[in-house]
Short mmCIF file of C-alpha atoms in Angstrom, two decimals:
data_model
loop_
_atom_site.label_atom_id
_atom_site.label_comp_id
_atom_site.label_asym_id
_atom_site.label_seq_id
_atom_site.Cartn_x
_atom_site.Cartn_y
_atom_site.Cartn_z
CA MET A 1 6.60 -4.36 -19.84
CA LEU A 2 5.59 -7.60 -18.48
CA ARG A 3 4.56 -8.47 -21.95
CA THR A 4 8.13 -8.34 -23.53
CA LEU A 5 9.17 -10.62 -20.87
CA LEU A 6 6.83 -13.43 -21.18
CA GLY A 7 4.08 -14.86 -23.73
CA GLY A 8 0.25 -15.98 -23.12
CA ASN A 9 -1.52 -18.36 -21.38
CA ASP A 10 0.95 -21.28 -21.46
CA PHE A 11 -0.20 -22.87 -18.00
CA ASP A 12 1.11 -26.45 -16.98
CA GLN A 13 -2.14 -28.68 -16.80
CA GLY A 14 0.34 -31.19 -15.98
CA ILE A 15 1.08 -29.95 -12.33
CA LEU A 16 -2.77 -31.24 -11.03
CA THR A 17 -1.21 -35.08 -11.88
CA HIS A 18 1.93 -34.09 -9.94
CA THR A 19 1.23 -34.92 -6.32
CA GLY A 20 3.25 -37.54 -4.92
CA HIS A 21 5.53 -34.96 -3.29
CA ARG A 22 3.28 -32.98 -0.96
CA PRO A 23 2.92 -33.29 2.52
CA TRP A 24 -1.17 -33.85 2.81
CA PRO A 25 -3.58 -35.25 -0.23
CA MET A 26 -4.99 -32.78 -2.49
CA PRO A 27 -8.15 -30.77 -1.45
CA ARG A 28 -11.40 -32.75 -2.12
CA GLY A 29 -13.36 -30.16 -3.75
CA PRO A 30 -12.26 -28.26 -7.29
CA TRP A 31 -9.54 -25.61 -6.91
CA ILE A 32 -10.53 -21.91 -8.48
CA MET A 33 -7.91 -20.40 -9.91
CA THR A 34 -4.42 -20.94 -11.53
CA GLN A 35 -1.31 -18.47 -11.84
CA SER A 36 1.99 -18.79 -13.18
CA TRP A 37 4.62 -17.44 -10.73
CA HIS A 38 7.96 -16.06 -12.52
CA ASP A 39 11.81 -14.62 -11.57
CA LEU A 40 11.03 -14.99 -8.42
CA LEU A 41 13.56 -13.78 -5.18
CA PHE A 42 13.20 -15.61 -1.64
CA ALA A 43 15.39 -13.55 0.37
CA HIS A 44 15.05 -14.15 4.11
CA TRP A 45 16.31 -13.57 7.74
CA PRO A 46 16.07 -15.31 10.98
CA VAL A 47 14.06 -13.25 13.52
CA GLY A 48 13.32 -13.61 16.96
CA ALA A 49 10.06 -15.61 17.51
CA ASP A 50 9.59 -13.02 20.55
CA LEU A 51 9.88 -10.05 18.22
CA LEU A 52 7.30 -11.81 15.70
CA ARG A 53 4.75 -13.34 18.04
CA PRO A 54 3.09 -10.42 18.89
CA LEU A 55 2.44 -9.70 14.88
CA VAL A 56 1.01 -12.90 14.07
CA PRO A 57 -2.72 -13.79 15.24
CA SER A 58 -2.40 -15.79 18.12
CA VAL A 59 -4.19 -18.54 16.79
CA PHE A 60 -1.47 -19.42 14.27
CA PRO A 61 1.65 -21.25 16.39
CA LEU A 62 4.64 -19.93 14.93
CA ASP A 63 6.89 -22.49 12.50
CA ARG A 64 10.56 -22.56 13.56
CA PHE A 65 13.57 -24.30 12.13
CA GLU A 66 15.79 -25.25 14.39
CA GLY A 67 14.27 -22.85 17.22
CA GLU A 68 14.31 -19.87 14.84
CA ALA A 69 11.17 -17.71 12.79
CA TRP A 70 12.28 -16.38 9.77
CA VAL A 71 10.77 -13.87 7.44
CA GLY A 72 10.70 -13.73 3.82
CA ILE A 73 10.61 -11.04 1.16
CA ILE A 74 9.48 -12.52 -2.24
CA PRO A 75 9.69 -10.20 -5.63
CA PHE A 76 8.12 -11.74 -8.39
CA HIS A 77 5.49 -11.48 -11.08
CA MET A 78 2.86 -13.22 -12.51
CA THR A 79 0.91 -14.66 -15.51
CA ASN A 80 -2.16 -17.06 -16.49
CA VAL A 81 -3.67 -15.32 -13.14
CA ALA A 82 -6.97 -16.53 -14.36
CA LEU A 83 -10.58 -18.17 -12.46
CA ARG A 84 -11.14 -21.62 -13.32
CA GLY A 85 -13.04 -21.70 -16.82
CA VAL A 86 -12.13 -18.27 -17.59
CA PRO A 87 -9.84 -17.40 -19.86
CA ALA A 88 -6.87 -15.45 -19.31
CA LEU A 89 -7.30 -11.86 -19.86
CA PRO A 90 -4.60 -9.40 -21.12
CA ARG A 91 -5.10 -6.80 -18.25
CA ILE A 92 -5.72 -8.47 -15.61
CA SER A 93 -3.80 -11.79 -15.84
CA ALA A 94 -0.20 -10.45 -15.95
CA PHE A 95 1.47 -8.36 -12.99
CA PRO A 96 4.14 -8.00 -10.76
CA GLU A 97 3.58 -9.19 -6.89
CA LEU A 98 5.75 -8.81 -3.67
CA ASN A 99 5.19 -10.24 -0.90
CA VAL A 100 6.25 -10.33 3.23
CA ARG A 101 5.53 -13.33 4.85
CA THR A 102 6.56 -15.60 7.94
CA TYR A 103 5.88 -18.98 8.46
CA VAL A 104 3.18 -20.87 10.84
CA THR A 105 1.60 -24.23 11.34
CA LEU A 106 -2.14 -25.77 12.39
CA ASP A 107 -3.71 -28.81 12.80
CA GLY A 108 0.10 -30.24 11.37
CA ARG A 109 -0.38 -28.02 8.52
CA PRO A 110 2.74 -25.97 8.06
CA GLY A 111 1.89 -22.80 5.32
CA ILE A 112 2.26 -19.05 4.77
CA TYR A 113 1.72 -16.37 6.81
CA PHE A 114 1.06 -12.71 4.90
CA PHE A 115 2.09 -9.56 6.60
CA SER A 116 1.20 -7.91 2.88
CA LEU A 117 1.25 -8.65 -0.86
CA ASP A 118 1.54 -5.68 -3.18
CA ALA A 119 0.40 -5.91 -6.58
CA GLY A 120 0.68 -3.72 -9.67
CA ASN A 121 -3.12 -4.49 -11.04
CA GLU A 122 -5.69 -2.10 -8.53
CA LEU A 123 -8.54 -4.75 -9.92
CA ALA A 124 -6.25 -7.75 -8.43
CA VAL A 125 -6.28 -6.23 -5.11
CA HIS A 126 -9.78 -5.54 -4.52
CA ALA A 127 -10.67 -9.14 -5.75
CA ALA A 128 -7.82 -10.92 -3.63
CA ARG A 129 -8.92 -8.76 -0.71
CA LEU A 130 -12.90 -9.88 -1.18
CA LEU A 131 -12.22 -13.59 -2.11
CA PHE A 132 -9.33 -14.50 -0.17
CA ASN A 133 -9.38 -12.19 2.99
CA LEU A 134 -5.52 -11.43 2.47
CA PRO A 135 -3.71 -8.05 2.86
CA TYR A 136 -2.80 -6.72 -0.72
CA HIS A 137 -1.84 -3.46 -1.55
CA ALA A 138 -1.96 -1.47 -5.05
CA ALA A 139 1.17 -0.13 -5.98
CA THR A 140 3.51 0.97 -8.62
CA MET A 141 5.78 -1.26 -10.08
CA ARG A 142 8.18 -2.22 -12.62
CA VAL A 143 9.85 -5.34 -13.74
CA SER A 144 12.81 -5.89 -16.57
CA ARG A 145 15.83 -8.16 -17.42
CA GLU A 146 18.42 -6.69 -18.23
CA ASP A 147 22.15 -8.81 -18.69
CA GLY A 148 21.36 -11.56 -16.63
CA TRP A 149 19.72 -9.39 -14.08
CA THR A 150 15.54 -9.07 -12.71
CA VAL A 151 15.37 -5.48 -12.24
CA TYR A 152 12.66 -5.02 -9.73
CA SER A 153 10.97 -1.98 -8.17
CA SER A 154 7.69 -1.30 -5.82
CA LYS A 155 6.04 1.93 -4.07
CA ARG A 156 2.95 1.26 -2.29
CA ARG A 157 0.49 3.98 -3.50
CA SER A 158 -1.49 4.41 -0.30
CA ARG A 159 0.89 5.81 2.58
CA SER A 160 -1.91 5.24 5.07
CA ALA A 161 -1.04 1.55 4.81
CA GLY A 162 2.34 1.76 5.34
CA ARG A 163 5.73 3.75 3.37
CA ALA A 164 6.62 0.31 1.26
CA GLU A 165 9.01 0.52 -1.02
CA PHE A 166 11.65 -2.07 -2.80
CA ALA A 167 14.17 -1.33 -5.65
CA GLY A 168 16.72 -3.61 -6.54
CA ARG A 169 18.07 -6.32 -8.99
CA TYR A 170 18.99 -9.91 -8.39
CA ARG A 171 20.24 -13.03 -10.40
CA PRO A 172 20.50 -16.59 -9.91
CA THR A 173 24.26 -17.58 -9.15
CA GLY A 174 24.07 -21.32 -8.69
CA ALA A 175 22.50 -24.98 -10.65
CA VAL A 176 19.08 -25.60 -10.04
CA ALA A 177 18.26 -28.28 -7.52
CA HIS A 178 15.00 -29.20 -5.93
CA PRO A 179 15.00 -28.58 -1.93
CA ALA A 180 15.83 -32.06 0.24
CA ALA A 181 13.11 -32.90 3.01
CA GLY A 182 14.79 -31.48 6.43
CA THR A 183 16.32 -28.84 4.85
CA LEU A 184 16.22 -25.19 5.54
CA GLU A 185 15.79 -23.99 1.87
CA HIS A 186 12.75 -26.78 1.87
CA PHE A 187 11.10 -25.42 5.24
CA LEU A 188 11.10 -21.84 3.50
CA THR A 189 9.63 -22.88 0.09
CA GLU A 190 7.44 -26.19 0.44
CA ARG A 191 4.50 -25.12 1.53
CA TYR A 192 1.27 -25.92 0.40
CA CYS A 193 -1.20 -23.71 2.27
CA LEU A 194 -1.95 -19.86 3.42
CA TYR A 195 -3.19 -18.95 6.74
CA GLU A 196 -5.05 -15.93 7.58
CA VAL A 197 -7.80 -14.03 9.43
CA ASP A 198 -10.81 -12.02 8.71
CA ARG A 199 -11.93 -8.79 10.27
CA ARG A 200 -14.06 -10.33 13.02
CA GLY A 201 -10.66 -12.50 13.86
CA HIS A 202 -11.62 -15.90 12.17
CA PRO A 203 -8.82 -17.94 11.10
CA TYR A 204 -8.95 -19.41 7.34
CA ARG A 205 -6.72 -22.04 5.60
CA LEU A 206 -6.34 -21.77 1.89
CA GLU A 207 -4.82 -24.72 0.00
CA ILE A 208 -2.40 -24.21 -2.79
CA HIS A 209 -0.67 -26.77 -4.91
CA HIS A 210 2.43 -26.85 -7.05
CA PRO A 211 5.26 -28.95 -8.13
CA PRO A 212 8.56 -28.86 -6.15
CA TRP A 213 10.18 -25.43 -6.20
CA PRO A 214 13.29 -25.37 -8.50
CA LEU A 215 15.60 -23.37 -6.87
CA GLN A 216 19.07 -21.73 -7.64
CA ALA A 217 21.30 -19.69 -5.13
CA ALA A 218 20.99 -16.14 -6.01
CA GLU A 219 22.55 -12.69 -5.39
CA LEU A 220 20.64 -9.39 -4.49
CA GLU A 221 21.66 -5.75 -4.40
CA THR A 222 19.23 -3.22 -3.10
CA ASP A 223 18.71 0.23 -3.61
CA ARG A 224 15.40 0.65 -1.23
CA ASN A 225 13.74 -2.21 0.94
CA THR A 226 11.31 -0.57 3.39
CA MET A 227 9.03 -3.41 3.10
CA ALA A 228 10.00 -4.62 6.84
CA GLU A 229 9.31 -1.33 8.58
CA SER A 230 6.09 -0.84 6.58
CA ASN A 231 4.45 -3.97 8.13
CA GLY A 232 5.87 -2.92 11.99
CA LEU A 233 8.51 -5.87 11.71
CA PRO A 234 12.33 -5.28 13.61
CA GLY A 235 14.95 -4.53 11.74
CA LEU A 236 16.04 -7.18 9.13
CA ASN A 237 20.00 -7.29 9.88
CA GLY A 238 22.45 -9.07 8.54
CA THR A 239 23.11 -10.75 4.92
CA PRO A 240 19.71 -12.73 3.94
CA LEU A 241 19.61 -16.48 2.80
CA LEU A 242 18.74 -15.91 -1.16
CA HIS A 243 16.99 -17.91 -3.41
CA PHE A 244 15.47 -17.76 -7.50
CA SER A 245 13.24 -19.88 -8.93
CA ARG A 246 12.60 -19.14 -12.67
CA ARG A 247 9.26 -20.45 -12.55
CA GLN A 248 6.22 -22.12 -10.67
CA ASP A 249 2.97 -23.13 -12.19
CA MET A 250 0.01 -22.91 -8.81
CA VAL A 251 -3.56 -23.71 -8.69
CA ALA A 252 -5.25 -21.99 -5.05
CA TRP A 253 -8.86 -23.28 -4.00
CA LEU A 254 -11.13 -20.81 -1.76
CA PRO A 255 -10.20 -20.37 1.55
CA THR A 256 -11.95 -22.81 4.67
CA ARG A 257 -12.94 -21.12 7.50
CA LEU A 258 -11.05 -22.84 10.87
CA GLY A 259 -12.78 -23.39 14.14
CA ALA A 260 -13.11 -20.51 16.92
CA LYS A 261 -12.00 -17.25 16.56
CA GLY A 262 -8.25 -16.58 17.48
CA LEU A 263 -8.05 -15.90 20.76
CA GLY A 264 -5.27 -16.41 23.49
CA MET A 265 -2.19 -17.49 22.75
CA PRO A 266 -1.09 -20.77 21.36
CA ALA A 267 2.69 -22.57 22.35
CA GLY A 268 4.90 -21.36 19.61
#
């Protein structure tokens, strides 16, 4: 179905020279992977930091906006998923992904902490777990465009990993704009690294690079959503803050191990 939405390898190499917006310099080492993200919905809810703190490794201080922590559920689909120097192969380079995340910071570098990442490609799931220490899960997923809406469904295959389902449709409702520094929209989207821990509790940072986010206001109609509950998160109450982005190209580096194990409870 994704092939009917998008064509072949059209990754924008020009992003590598578009760096003035970054909060810190590009990593010195070579990047190892490309991805193009399409039809993204950013659905965000404020969550009490006291409820969120026990669910995030203690080595990572929660990053807050005006005192509030946030949880995001982000459905989208990808193309151009390929290692550097390797052509994007049709069966493994394009698939949907749905992630659940919050925001942390360490050593002055705000980033993303993932509770889960569901993907519609089992090979990609195994590779991401091995290479990046990220909590990927295989899911049965469908994405289509219908009358201006992105219609999206995802159901995690392994019940032992939590009963995780999402189904609904979403669309943009406003003009494209780049979020200004200091705004909530900027806080939630303009992040250039990911944080995770391995099975031994060692913290890692994974650097990424992309252009500034082109965002639009959005609307969402939800049929099912158990993504928060499947991750042990508190109930996400109220109307979410919604943004849409049509496309984003990115590159990623291998994770870098950071210092000692995540012991103790940092302020935050």
